[in-house]
Amino acid sequence: MDVTTQQGFVQEVEADAVIVNLFEGVSQPGGATGAVDGALDGAITDLIAGGDFKGKLGETAVLYARGAMPAPRVVIVGLGKSGDFDLEGVRKASAAAAKRAKKLGVERLATIVHGAGIGELEPREAAQATVEGALLATYEFKELKTETDEDEASELAHLVVVEADAGKVDVVQGGARVGEIMVRAVQLARDLGNRPGNVATPRHLAETAQEIAGETGLRCEIFDEEQMRELGMGVVLGVAQGSEEPARFIVLEHNAGRDDLDTIVFAGKGLTFDTGGISIKQSKGMENMKFDMMGGAAVLGAMQAVGELDLPLHVVGLVPATENMPGGAADKPGDVLTALNGKTIEVINTDAEGRLILADGLSYAQRFAPDAVIDLATLTGAAMVALGRYATGMFTNDEALAGRLSAAAEATGERVWLLPLFDEHKEEVESDVADVKNVGKGRFGGASIGAAFLANFVGDYPWVHLDIAPTGWTDEAKGYTTKGATGVGVRLLVRFLQDWG
Ligand code: BES
Ligand code: ZN
Ligand code: ZN
């Protein structure tokens, strides 16, 4: 979908539908909604007076303009109570309105910026959130379908952001542009996740990284298995042993070599399919393990946006990418592997492979002398037990860094929740035969134990681990989140960088 910004009045715009809004409890609409109400001879006022529209957040109604405006339809969306309204409300309202318009077969959709008028939000941010909500909500993964849906004769193809105030139109356009960049980055992550394991292989992730680099000017380096062996990445190679599909280690770099800039490293688990290996998973639901690379996908998406926004930081994206398969050469329970930082690992459970491949990723991060490292991984079922699907689990060795992530979470609506990393968790991964082992004593505190294992490979830098098992994908479309891969982490990471300064 392409996005354009236009100065003008929404009641005069050429489109298949226009979106206006209403706060809960308003009986006489003002601003752009009031102007449309005027053009429609009070139809919106009547709708409210009749009790048929309350203005609850995400509530929608459709009215027909019957020639009173160039656009044949008006979609009215509720913004909820004005005191509760924030950027997440903008995204949700915009999502609800765009989904309603899409169902109506609208191709060209015009919208006002939600919340920039009486909502008193900053127009740039409100415009960004309006675009994000509309486009993220109407995302679909259709590339593997050969039969087109009969009901879908037309596609939502254009979003026109309309701003009446000539003094605001430039900032609205700027915000809409950033929104579009964010949406494309999230779509990239969603596409990678939704692609099945036989399409989105480690080599596919590597090719995608090279494409991103080609389009944005990022530096890209891809290590094959031989190069990983020379470097000493014994754990990625150990996990990859059971697979016919060759592993890759992806390095994307923005502002490479700029010693004057702060350095931030992102490391994402790129496990393109997790069977569990020799410690094999049950088959029920195993298809969802194609999403086990969502940490890596978030890093690739974020790096694309970083390049397009040309952020004034040195940013590195690392993605160890492999399958976890139970082949004849697979790593076995009890095997000992050596990580890039020299530590030895006893593999008790081959299904705890995410922490293994990140051991090499976090060790590799050290060579950039980073000011902060953030890893993202669909690491543990235990994080879902702790948090439901309602937050990403966060662990850290630096509370100030965690605070920055919490602030970015607040701004983006991508909730994170700090969980503990105690010395007792660290003691659980001590091994009799090697430096560490990859599981703890039992089921309890599994997400913290995963983080405690990772801590052994964290260098001399502030670090946050984000366990996105709860949030990386979903069975249920909600708001602007679609079914399947969510792309969680992309907007969070970019916002974190934008606020680093
Ligand atoms: N990829 C899984 C974690 C996972 C499971 C994410 C379900 C989302 C949904 C990870 O590799 C794994 O298998 N973890 C094990 C660790 C255990 C063996 C210590 C788990 O969580 O059961
Ligand atoms: Zn696993
Ligand atoms: Zn896994």
Short mmCIF file of C-alpha atoms and ligand atoms in Angstrom, two decimals:
data_model
loop_
_atom_site.label_atom_id
_atom_site.label_comp_id
_atom_site.label_asym_id
_atom_site.label_seq_id
_atom_site.Cartn_x
_atom_site.Cartn_y
_atom_site.Cartn_z
CA MET A 1 0.00 0.00 0.00
CA ASP A 2 1.37 3.43 -0.85
CA VAL A 3 0.98 6.37 1.52
CA THR A 4 0.66 10.01 0.51
CA THR A 5 -0.01 13.15 2.53
CA GLN A 6 -2.27 15.84 1.18
CA GLN A 7 -3.26 19.25 2.42
CA GLY A 8 -6.99 19.88 2.22
CA PHE A 9 -10.36 19.20 3.75
CA VAL A 10 -11.39 15.59 4.20
CA GLN A 11 -14.92 16.31 2.92
CA GLU A 12 -13.37 17.39 -0.41
CA VAL A 13 -10.96 14.47 -0.94
CA GLU A 14 -11.26 12.04 -3.84
CA ALA A 15 -11.32 8.55 -2.32
CA ASP A 16 -13.47 5.42 -2.04
CA ALA A 17 -13.91 6.16 1.66
CA VAL A 18 -12.81 8.77 4.18
CA ILE A 19 -12.13 8.10 7.86
CA VAL A 20 -13.12 10.57 10.56
CA ASN A 21 -13.29 10.05 14.33
CA LEU A 22 -15.18 10.81 17.49
CA PHE A 23 -14.35 10.77 21.19
CA GLU A 24 -16.75 9.04 23.56
CA GLY A 25 -19.34 11.39 25.02
CA VAL A 26 -19.18 14.03 22.27
CA SER A 27 -22.64 14.91 20.98
CA GLN A 28 -21.68 17.68 18.58
CA PRO A 29 -18.62 16.76 16.48
CA GLY A 30 -16.06 19.47 15.73
CA GLY A 31 -12.98 19.74 13.50
CA ALA A 32 -12.80 17.51 10.44
CA THR A 33 -15.57 15.23 11.74
CA GLY A 34 -17.77 18.30 12.24
CA ALA A 35 -17.06 19.44 8.69
CA VAL A 36 -18.09 16.03 7.31
CA ASP A 37 -21.17 16.09 9.53
CA GLY A 38 -22.01 19.48 8.03
CA ALA A 39 -21.56 18.19 4.49
CA LEU A 40 -23.83 15.23 5.34
CA ASP A 41 -26.49 17.52 6.77
CA GLY A 42 -26.04 16.32 10.35
CA ALA A 43 -25.99 12.57 9.69
CA ILE A 44 -23.20 11.97 12.25
CA THR A 45 -24.99 14.06 14.89
CA ASP A 46 -28.12 11.99 14.24
CA LEU A 47 -26.16 8.74 14.58
CA ILE A 48 -24.91 9.85 18.02
CA ALA A 49 -28.28 11.24 19.11
CA GLY A 50 -29.98 7.99 18.09
CA GLY A 51 -27.66 6.11 20.45
CA ASP A 52 -26.18 4.12 17.56
CA PHE A 53 -22.62 5.33 18.00
CA LYS A 54 -20.96 5.81 21.38
CA GLY A 55 -17.39 6.59 20.33
CA LYS A 56 -15.85 3.62 22.18
CA LEU A 57 -12.25 2.99 21.13
CA GLY A 58 -12.28 0.99 17.89
CA GLU A 59 -16.06 1.17 17.37
CA THR A 60 -16.91 1.87 13.72
CA ALA A 61 -19.90 3.02 11.67
CA VAL A 62 -20.30 3.58 7.94
CA LEU A 63 -22.39 6.33 6.38
CA TYR A 64 -23.13 7.00 2.71
CA ALA A 65 -22.44 10.47 1.37
CA ARG A 66 -25.02 10.19 -1.45
CA GLY A 67 -23.28 12.77 -3.62
CA ALA A 68 -22.69 15.32 -0.84
CA MET A 69 -18.94 14.64 -1.00
CA PRO A 70 -16.59 13.22 -3.66
CA ALA A 71 -16.01 10.12 -1.50
CA PRO A 72 -19.05 7.81 -1.49
CA ARG A 73 -18.51 6.52 2.08
CA VAL A 74 -17.52 7.82 5.47
CA VAL A 75 -16.10 5.51 8.12
CA ILE A 76 -16.44 6.94 11.62
CA VAL A 77 -14.21 5.45 14.27
CA GLY A 78 -14.45 5.86 18.03
CA LEU A 79 -11.42 7.12 19.98
CA GLY A 80 -12.71 6.25 23.46
CA LYS A 81 -12.48 8.66 26.40
CA SER A 82 -10.36 11.69 25.58
CA GLY A 83 -8.57 11.50 28.95
CA ASP A 84 -7.33 7.96 28.18
CA PHE A 85 -6.24 8.65 24.62
CA ASP A 86 -2.62 8.06 23.62
CA LEU A 87 -0.58 6.90 20.61
CA GLU A 88 -1.61 3.28 21.17
CA GLY A 89 -5.21 4.52 20.96
CA VAL A 90 -4.37 6.17 17.63
CA ARG A 91 -2.99 2.88 16.30
CA LYS A 92 -6.00 0.91 17.51
CA ALA A 93 -8.54 3.37 16.13
CA SER A 94 -6.75 3.61 12.80
CA ALA A 95 -6.56 -0.19 12.66
CA ALA A 96 -10.28 -0.63 13.30
CA ALA A 97 -11.24 1.95 10.67
CA ALA A 98 -8.87 0.56 8.03
CA LYS A 99 -10.06 -3.01 8.61
CA ARG A 100 -13.67 -1.89 8.20
CA ALA A 101 -12.78 -0.04 4.97
CA LYS A 102 -10.86 -3.03 3.65
CA LYS A 103 -13.90 -5.27 4.19
CA LEU A 104 -15.95 -2.80 2.14
CA GLY A 105 -13.57 -3.29 -0.79
CA VAL A 106 -12.09 0.20 -0.58
CA GLU A 107 -9.02 0.74 -2.81
CA ARG A 108 -8.24 4.37 -2.07
CA LEU A 109 -8.71 5.30 1.55
CA ALA A 110 -8.35 8.77 3.01
CA THR A 111 -7.92 9.44 6.72
CA ILE A 112 -7.46 12.33 9.05
CA VAL A 113 -4.68 12.11 11.65
CA HIS A 114 -6.25 10.74 14.81
CA GLY A 115 -5.57 12.68 17.97
CA ALA A 116 -3.72 15.64 16.51
CA GLY A 117 -6.71 17.97 16.94
CA ILE A 118 -8.56 17.92 20.26
CA GLY A 119 -6.60 14.79 21.23
CA GLU A 120 -3.62 17.12 21.65
CA LEU A 121 -1.02 14.57 20.60
CA GLU A 122 2.09 15.71 18.78
CA PRO A 123 1.06 15.80 15.07
CA ARG A 124 4.22 14.06 13.85
CA GLU A 125 3.80 11.12 16.22
CA ALA A 126 0.04 10.97 15.69
CA ALA A 127 0.55 10.80 11.91
CA GLN A 128 3.12 8.03 12.30
CA ALA A 129 0.78 6.07 14.57
CA THR A 130 -2.18 6.59 12.20
CA VAL A 131 -0.19 5.08 9.33
CA GLU A 132 1.17 2.25 11.48
CA GLY A 133 -2.27 1.26 12.74
CA ALA A 134 -3.92 1.25 9.31
CA LEU A 135 -1.19 -0.61 7.45
CA LEU A 136 -0.19 -3.11 10.13
CA ALA A 137 -3.84 -4.09 10.67
CA THR A 138 -4.48 -4.77 7.00
CA TYR A 139 -1.33 -6.86 6.44
CA GLU A 140 -1.92 -10.23 4.81
CA PHE A 141 0.44 -13.06 3.96
CA LYS A 142 -0.76 -14.30 0.58
CA GLU A 143 2.37 -15.12 -1.40
CA LEU A 144 1.83 -18.90 -1.21
CA LYS A 145 -1.82 -18.90 -2.24
CA THR A 146 -2.50 -19.64 -5.90
CA GLU A 147 -6.27 -19.17 -5.73
CA THR A 148 -7.50 -15.65 -5.17
CA ASP A 149 -10.41 -15.02 -2.85
CA GLU A 150 -13.63 -14.33 -4.83
CA ASP A 151 -14.76 -11.70 -2.32
CA GLU A 152 -11.58 -9.74 -2.77
CA ALA A 153 -12.03 -8.22 -6.19
CA SER A 154 -10.21 -5.08 -5.07
CA GLU A 155 -7.34 -4.40 -2.69
CA LEU A 156 -6.63 -1.59 -0.31
CA ALA A 157 -3.85 0.07 -2.33
CA HIS A 158 -3.59 3.74 -1.30
CA LEU A 159 -3.74 5.55 2.00
CA VAL A 160 -4.11 9.32 1.80
CA VAL A 161 -3.37 11.21 5.01
CA VAL A 162 -5.32 14.45 4.93
CA GLU A 163 -4.32 17.50 6.96
CA ALA A 164 -6.34 20.71 6.77
CA ASP A 165 -3.83 22.93 8.59
CA ALA A 166 -1.18 24.19 6.11
CA GLY A 167 1.12 24.89 9.07
CA LYS A 168 1.04 21.24 10.16
CA VAL A 169 1.18 19.47 6.82
CA ASP A 170 4.98 19.16 6.73
CA VAL A 171 5.27 17.50 10.13
CA VAL A 172 2.33 15.24 9.30
CA GLN A 173 4.05 14.22 6.08
CA GLY A 174 7.30 13.58 7.99
CA GLY A 175 5.50 11.43 10.54
CA ALA A 176 3.63 9.52 7.85
CA ARG A 177 6.92 8.79 6.10
CA VAL A 178 8.48 7.39 9.28
CA GLY A 179 5.30 5.36 9.82
CA GLU A 180 5.65 3.89 6.35
CA ILE A 181 9.28 2.93 7.01
CA MET A 182 8.28 1.27 10.29
CA VAL A 183 5.45 -0.61 8.64
CA ARG A 184 7.66 -1.96 5.86
CA ALA A 185 10.19 -3.11 8.45
CA VAL A 186 7.49 -4.91 10.45
CA GLN A 187 6.05 -6.41 7.25
CA LEU A 188 9.49 -7.75 6.36
CA ALA A 189 9.74 -9.45 9.77
CA ARG A 190 6.19 -10.82 9.48
CA ASP A 191 6.82 -12.15 5.97
CA LEU A 192 10.01 -13.92 7.08
CA GLY A 193 8.16 -15.47 10.01
CA ASN A 194 5.08 -16.51 8.08
CA ARG A 195 7.15 -18.20 5.40
CA PRO A 196 7.41 -21.91 6.18
CA GLY A 197 10.63 -23.60 7.23
CA ASN A 198 11.26 -24.93 3.73
CA VAL A 199 11.23 -21.38 2.33
CA ALA A 200 12.66 -19.25 5.14
CA THR A 201 15.89 -21.20 5.60
CA PRO A 202 19.14 -19.82 7.03
CA ARG A 203 20.25 -19.08 3.47
CA HIS A 204 16.98 -17.22 2.84
CA LEU A 205 17.59 -15.04 5.91
CA ALA A 206 21.11 -14.37 4.64
CA GLU A 207 19.85 -13.42 1.17
CA THR A 208 17.30 -11.11 2.77
CA ALA A 209 20.07 -9.44 4.77
CA GLN A 210 22.03 -8.92 1.55
CA GLU A 211 18.98 -7.39 -0.13
CA ILE A 212 18.48 -5.02 2.80
CA ALA A 213 22.13 -4.03 2.55
CA GLY A 214 21.83 -3.47 -1.21
CA GLU A 215 18.84 -1.19 -0.75
CA THR A 216 20.00 0.80 2.27
CA GLY A 217 23.80 0.86 2.04
CA LEU A 218 24.32 -1.20 5.22
CA ARG A 219 27.47 -3.30 5.38
CA CYS A 220 26.64 -7.00 5.19
CA GLU A 221 28.82 -9.98 5.99
CA ILE A 222 27.58 -13.57 5.85
CA PHE A 223 29.67 -16.34 7.41
CA ASP A 224 29.20 -19.85 6.02
CA GLU A 225 29.95 -22.95 8.10
CA GLU A 226 33.63 -23.00 7.13
CA GLN A 227 34.09 -19.38 8.19
CA MET A 228 32.23 -20.06 11.43
CA ARG A 229 34.61 -22.96 12.11
CA GLU A 230 37.62 -20.72 11.56
CA LEU A 231 36.14 -18.11 13.90
CA GLY A 232 35.39 -20.72 16.57
CA MET A 233 31.59 -20.59 16.62
CA GLY A 234 31.37 -24.14 17.91
CA VAL A 235 27.85 -23.86 19.27
CA VAL A 236 26.03 -22.66 16.17
CA LEU A 237 27.84 -25.43 14.30
CA GLY A 238 26.93 -27.96 17.00
CA VAL A 239 23.22 -27.13 16.71
CA ALA A 240 23.45 -27.18 12.89
CA GLN A 241 25.07 -30.65 12.81
CA GLY A 242 21.76 -32.51 12.64
CA SER A 243 20.52 -30.56 9.63
CA GLU A 244 21.07 -30.90 5.87
CA GLU A 245 20.44 -27.17 5.54
CA PRO A 246 23.68 -25.18 6.01
CA ALA A 247 23.87 -22.62 8.83
CA ARG A 248 24.72 -18.96 8.35
CA PHE A 249 25.88 -16.17 10.66
CA ILE A 250 24.61 -12.79 9.50
CA VAL A 251 26.24 -9.45 10.32
CA LEU A 252 24.55 -6.20 9.20
CA GLU A 253 26.16 -2.91 10.11
CA HIS A 254 25.00 0.70 9.86
CA ASN A 255 27.71 3.39 9.99
CA ALA A 256 30.41 0.71 10.07
CA GLY A 257 33.78 2.04 11.21
CA ARG A 258 32.39 5.29 12.66
CA ASP A 259 34.33 5.30 15.93
CA ASP A 260 32.84 8.66 16.86
CA LEU A 261 29.35 7.18 17.28
CA ASP A 262 27.91 5.06 20.10
CA THR A 263 27.67 1.38 19.19
CA ILE A 264 24.52 -0.68 19.77
CA VAL A 265 24.38 -4.38 18.89
CA PHE A 266 21.20 -6.39 18.32
CA ALA A 267 21.39 -10.19 18.28
CA GLY A 268 18.38 -12.24 17.15
CA LYS A 269 17.74 -15.98 17.38
CA GLY A 270 17.39 -17.13 13.76
CA LEU A 271 16.26 -20.71 14.37
CA THR A 272 14.40 -21.33 11.12
CA PHE A 273 12.78 -24.54 12.35
CA ASP A 274 12.94 -26.09 15.81
CA THR A 275 12.10 -29.80 15.91
CA GLY A 276 13.85 -30.02 19.27
CA GLY A 277 16.62 -32.15 17.72
CA ILE A 278 17.32 -35.48 19.43
CA SER A 279 15.29 -34.19 22.42
CA ILE A 280 12.47 -34.09 19.90
CA LYS A 281 9.26 -32.10 20.43
CA GLN A 282 5.79 -33.62 20.26
CA SER A 283 4.28 -33.20 16.79
CA LYS A 284 1.16 -31.32 17.94
CA GLY A 285 1.73 -27.65 17.16
CA MET A 286 5.24 -28.25 15.90
CA GLU A 287 4.41 -26.30 12.72
CA ASN A 288 4.55 -23.16 14.88
CA MET A 289 8.27 -23.74 15.31
CA LYS A 290 8.73 -22.08 11.91
CA PHE A 291 8.33 -18.89 14.00
CA ASP A 292 11.42 -19.71 16.03
CA MET A 293 13.40 -17.18 13.98
CA MET A 294 11.28 -14.16 14.97
CA GLY A 295 14.15 -12.71 17.03
CA GLY A 296 16.33 -12.79 13.92
CA ALA A 297 13.49 -11.42 11.80
CA ALA A 298 13.02 -8.51 14.22
CA VAL A 299 16.72 -7.70 13.96
CA LEU A 300 16.59 -7.76 10.15
CA GLY A 301 13.46 -5.58 10.08
CA ALA A 302 14.94 -3.12 12.58
CA MET A 303 18.19 -2.92 10.61
CA GLN A 304 16.27 -2.10 7.42
CA ALA A 305 14.51 0.78 9.21
CA VAL A 306 17.79 1.96 10.79
CA GLY A 307 19.34 2.16 7.33
CA GLU A 308 16.36 3.95 5.80
CA LEU A 309 16.13 6.44 8.66
CA ASP A 310 19.93 6.85 8.57
CA LEU A 311 20.10 7.06 12.38
CA PRO A 312 23.25 8.74 13.74
CA LEU A 313 24.52 5.65 15.63
CA HIS A 314 26.76 2.70 14.86
CA VAL A 315 24.26 -0.17 14.86
CA VAL A 316 25.12 -3.83 14.35
CA GLY A 317 22.61 -6.62 13.71
CA LEU A 318 23.72 -10.21 14.34
CA VAL A 319 21.66 -13.26 13.39
CA PRO A 320 22.94 -16.78 14.00
CA ALA A 321 20.73 -18.82 11.66
CA THR A 322 20.23 -22.57 11.62
CA GLU A 323 17.64 -25.33 11.84
CA ASN A 324 17.44 -27.68 14.83
CA MET A 325 17.00 -31.17 13.34
CA PRO A 326 17.51 -34.71 14.66
CA GLY A 327 19.78 -35.95 11.84
CA GLY A 328 22.33 -38.74 12.18
CA ALA A 329 25.11 -36.28 12.91
CA ALA A 330 23.01 -34.24 15.35
CA ASP A 331 24.34 -33.08 18.69
CA LYS A 332 23.26 -35.44 21.47
CA PRO A 333 22.36 -35.00 25.14
CA GLY A 334 25.63 -34.99 27.04
CA ASP A 335 27.71 -33.63 24.15
CA VAL A 336 30.02 -30.77 25.01
CA LEU A 337 30.40 -27.80 22.66
CA THR A 338 32.82 -24.88 22.81
CA ALA A 339 31.54 -21.35 22.28
CA LEU A 340 33.31 -18.46 20.60
CA ASN A 341 34.29 -16.97 23.98
CA GLY A 342 36.05 -20.24 24.84
CA LYS A 343 33.53 -21.53 27.40
CA THR A 344 32.46 -25.19 27.23
CA ILE A 345 28.77 -26.15 27.29
CA GLU A 346 27.24 -29.48 28.22
CA VAL A 347 24.13 -29.96 26.09
CA ILE A 348 21.65 -31.70 28.38
CA ASN A 349 18.63 -30.96 26.22
CA THR A 350 19.05 -30.37 22.48
CA ASP A 351 15.73 -28.50 22.47
CA ALA A 352 17.27 -25.68 24.52
CA GLU A 353 19.10 -24.65 21.34
CA GLY A 354 18.20 -20.95 21.16
CA ARG A 355 20.43 -20.13 24.13
CA LEU A 356 23.16 -22.19 22.45
CA ILE A 357 23.26 -20.26 19.20
CA LEU A 358 22.97 -16.95 21.07
CA ALA A 359 26.06 -17.92 23.10
CA ASP A 360 28.11 -17.42 19.94
CA GLY A 361 26.09 -14.33 18.98
CA LEU A 362 26.65 -12.61 22.35
CA SER A 363 30.34 -13.58 22.30
CA TYR A 364 30.73 -12.12 18.82
CA ALA A 365 29.08 -8.85 19.98
CA GLN A 366 32.07 -8.17 22.26
CA ARG A 367 34.35 -7.35 19.33
CA PHE A 368 32.38 -4.17 18.59
CA ALA A 369 33.08 -2.81 22.11
CA PRO A 370 29.37 -2.00 22.30
CA ASP A 371 27.66 0.57 24.51
CA ALA A 372 24.65 -1.76 24.72
CA VAL A 373 23.63 -5.19 23.46
CA ILE A 374 20.05 -6.38 23.13
CA ASP A 375 19.20 -9.92 22.19
CA LEU A 376 15.77 -11.12 21.09
CA ALA A 377 14.71 -14.75 21.08
CA THR A 378 11.69 -17.02 21.16
CA LEU A 379 13.60 -18.70 23.95
CA THR A 380 11.28 -20.40 26.43
CA GLY A 381 7.78 -21.78 26.81
CA ALA A 382 8.24 -20.75 30.45
CA ALA A 383 8.09 -17.05 29.48
CA MET A 384 4.60 -17.72 28.08
CA VAL A 385 3.63 -19.52 31.29
CA ALA A 386 4.78 -16.47 33.27
CA LEU A 387 3.31 -13.68 31.16
CA GLY A 388 0.62 -15.12 28.92
CA ARG A 389 0.77 -13.63 25.43
CA TYR A 390 0.66 -10.16 26.95
CA ALA A 391 4.29 -9.10 27.27
CA THR A 392 7.85 -9.82 26.21
CA GLY A 393 9.99 -11.07 29.08
CA MET A 394 12.99 -8.82 29.85
CA PHE A 395 16.20 -9.65 31.73
CA THR A 396 19.20 -7.43 32.25
CA ASN A 397 22.56 -6.79 33.88
CA ASP A 398 21.94 -3.02 33.72
CA GLU A 399 18.77 -1.47 35.08
CA ALA A 400 19.27 1.84 33.29
CA LEU A 401 19.33 0.01 29.95
CA ALA A 402 16.19 -1.92 30.90
CA GLY A 403 14.59 1.43 31.75
CA ARG A 404 15.29 2.68 28.24
CA LEU A 405 13.63 -0.42 26.78
CA SER A 406 10.63 0.07 29.06
CA ALA A 407 10.29 3.65 27.81
CA ALA A 408 10.45 2.47 24.18
CA ALA A 409 7.85 -0.17 25.02
CA GLU A 410 5.55 2.47 26.44
CA ALA A 411 5.91 4.60 23.30
CA THR A 412 5.38 1.78 20.83
CA GLY A 413 2.78 -0.35 22.60
CA GLU A 414 5.19 -3.33 22.48
CA ARG A 415 4.99 -4.23 26.15
CA VAL A 416 8.02 -5.63 27.98
CA TRP A 417 8.12 -6.88 31.59
CA LEU A 418 11.25 -7.15 33.71
CA LEU A 419 11.81 -10.62 35.20
CA PRO A 420 14.57 -11.59 37.64
CA LEU A 421 18.03 -12.96 37.06
CA PHE A 422 19.22 -14.21 40.46
CA ASP A 423 22.52 -15.82 41.42
CA GLU A 424 20.47 -18.94 42.20
CA HIS A 425 19.33 -19.05 38.56
CA LYS A 426 22.97 -18.83 37.50
CA GLU A 427 23.95 -21.65 39.87
CA GLU A 428 21.40 -23.94 38.26
CA VAL A 429 23.30 -23.99 34.97
CA GLU A 430 26.62 -25.06 36.53
CA SER A 431 27.79 -28.35 35.00
CA ASP A 432 29.81 -31.28 36.41
CA VAL A 433 31.74 -31.84 33.19
CA ALA A 434 31.83 -28.47 31.41
CA ASP A 435 31.75 -24.77 32.33
CA VAL A 436 27.97 -24.61 32.02
CA LYS A 437 25.04 -26.77 30.98
CA ASN A 438 22.10 -25.62 28.89
CA VAL A 439 19.24 -26.39 31.32
CA GLY A 440 18.54 -25.95 35.03
CA LYS A 441 17.20 -28.35 37.68
CA GLY A 442 13.62 -28.58 36.51
CA ARG A 443 10.67 -26.69 35.12
CA PHE A 444 10.63 -23.84 37.62
CA GLY A 445 11.82 -20.40 36.58
CA GLY A 446 12.62 -21.59 33.06
CA ALA A 447 12.71 -18.14 31.46
CA SER A 448 15.14 -16.82 34.09
CA ILE A 449 17.30 -19.93 33.69
CA GLY A 450 17.51 -19.34 29.94
CA ALA A 451 18.66 -15.79 30.66
CA ALA A 452 21.11 -17.02 33.32
CA PHE A 453 22.69 -19.35 30.77
CA LEU A 454 23.07 -16.45 28.30
CA ALA A 455 24.74 -14.30 30.96
CA ASN A 456 27.80 -16.58 30.69
CA PHE A 457 28.44 -15.31 27.17
CA VAL A 458 27.74 -11.64 27.79
CA GLY A 459 30.92 -9.61 27.55
CA ASP A 460 31.85 -6.41 29.21
CA TYR A 461 28.75 -4.43 28.15
CA PRO A 462 25.26 -3.45 29.33
CA TRP A 463 22.87 -6.14 28.14
CA VAL A 464 19.17 -6.81 27.85
CA HIS A 465 17.68 -10.15 26.87
CA LEU A 466 14.14 -10.09 25.46
CA ASP A 467 12.27 -13.41 25.49
CA ILE A 468 9.70 -12.93 22.74
CA ALA A 469 8.25 -16.45 22.95
CA PRO A 470 5.02 -14.89 24.33
CA THR A 471 4.73 -12.18 21.68
CA GLY A 472 6.56 -13.30 18.53
CA TRP A 473 3.50 -14.83 16.94
CA THR A 474 -0.19 -15.20 17.68
CA ASP A 475 -3.21 -17.35 16.79
CA GLU A 476 -5.54 -14.43 17.20
CA ALA A 477 -5.74 -11.18 15.20
CA LYS A 478 -6.25 -8.23 17.54
CA GLY A 479 -6.06 -4.47 16.94
CA TYR A 480 -3.23 -3.91 14.49
CA THR A 481 -1.70 -7.33 15.17
CA THR A 482 -2.49 -9.95 12.56
CA LYS A 483 -2.54 -13.71 12.92
CA GLY A 484 0.83 -15.44 12.57
CA ALA A 485 4.12 -13.59 12.93
CA THR A 486 3.69 -10.27 14.76
CA GLY A 487 6.99 -8.57 13.94
CA VAL A 488 7.28 -7.63 17.61
CA GLY A 489 10.58 -5.97 18.50
CA VAL A 490 11.05 -4.06 15.26
CA ARG A 491 9.34 -0.86 16.38
CA LEU A 492 10.63 -1.30 19.93
CA LEU A 493 14.27 -1.48 18.82
CA VAL A 494 14.02 1.44 16.43
CA ARG A 495 12.31 3.64 19.00
CA PHE A 496 14.97 2.67 21.54
CA LEU A 497 17.64 3.90 19.10
CA GLN A 498 15.76 7.09 18.23
CA ASP A 499 15.66 8.00 21.94
CA TRP A 500 19.26 6.93 22.68
CA GLY A 501 20.84 10.39 22.12
N1 BES B 1 11.79 -22.40 20.65
C1 BES B 1 11.60 -23.01 21.92
C2 BES B 1 10.82 -22.12 22.88
C3 BES B 1 9.35 -21.96 22.57
C4 BES B 1 8.46 -22.97 22.87
C5 BES B 1 8.89 -20.78 22.06
C6 BES B 1 7.12 -22.79 22.60
C7 BES B 1 7.55 -20.60 21.82
C8 BES B 1 6.66 -21.61 22.07
C9 BES B 1 12.94 -23.32 22.59
O1 BES B 1 13.96 -23.65 21.71
C10 BES B 1 12.70 -24.49 23.48
O2 BES B 1 12.40 -25.53 22.97
N2 BES B 1 12.83 -24.26 24.78
C11 BES B 1 12.58 -25.27 25.75
C12 BES B 1 13.67 -25.17 26.79
C13 BES B 1 13.71 -26.33 27.73
C14 BES B 1 14.13 -27.58 27.00
C15 BES B 1 14.69 -26.02 28.86
C16 BES B 1 11.21 -25.01 26.38
O3 BES B 1 10.84 -23.86 26.58
O4 BES B 1 10.51 -25.98 26.64
ZN ZN B 2 13.99 -25.70 21.23
ZN ZN B 3 13.82 -22.83 19.79
#
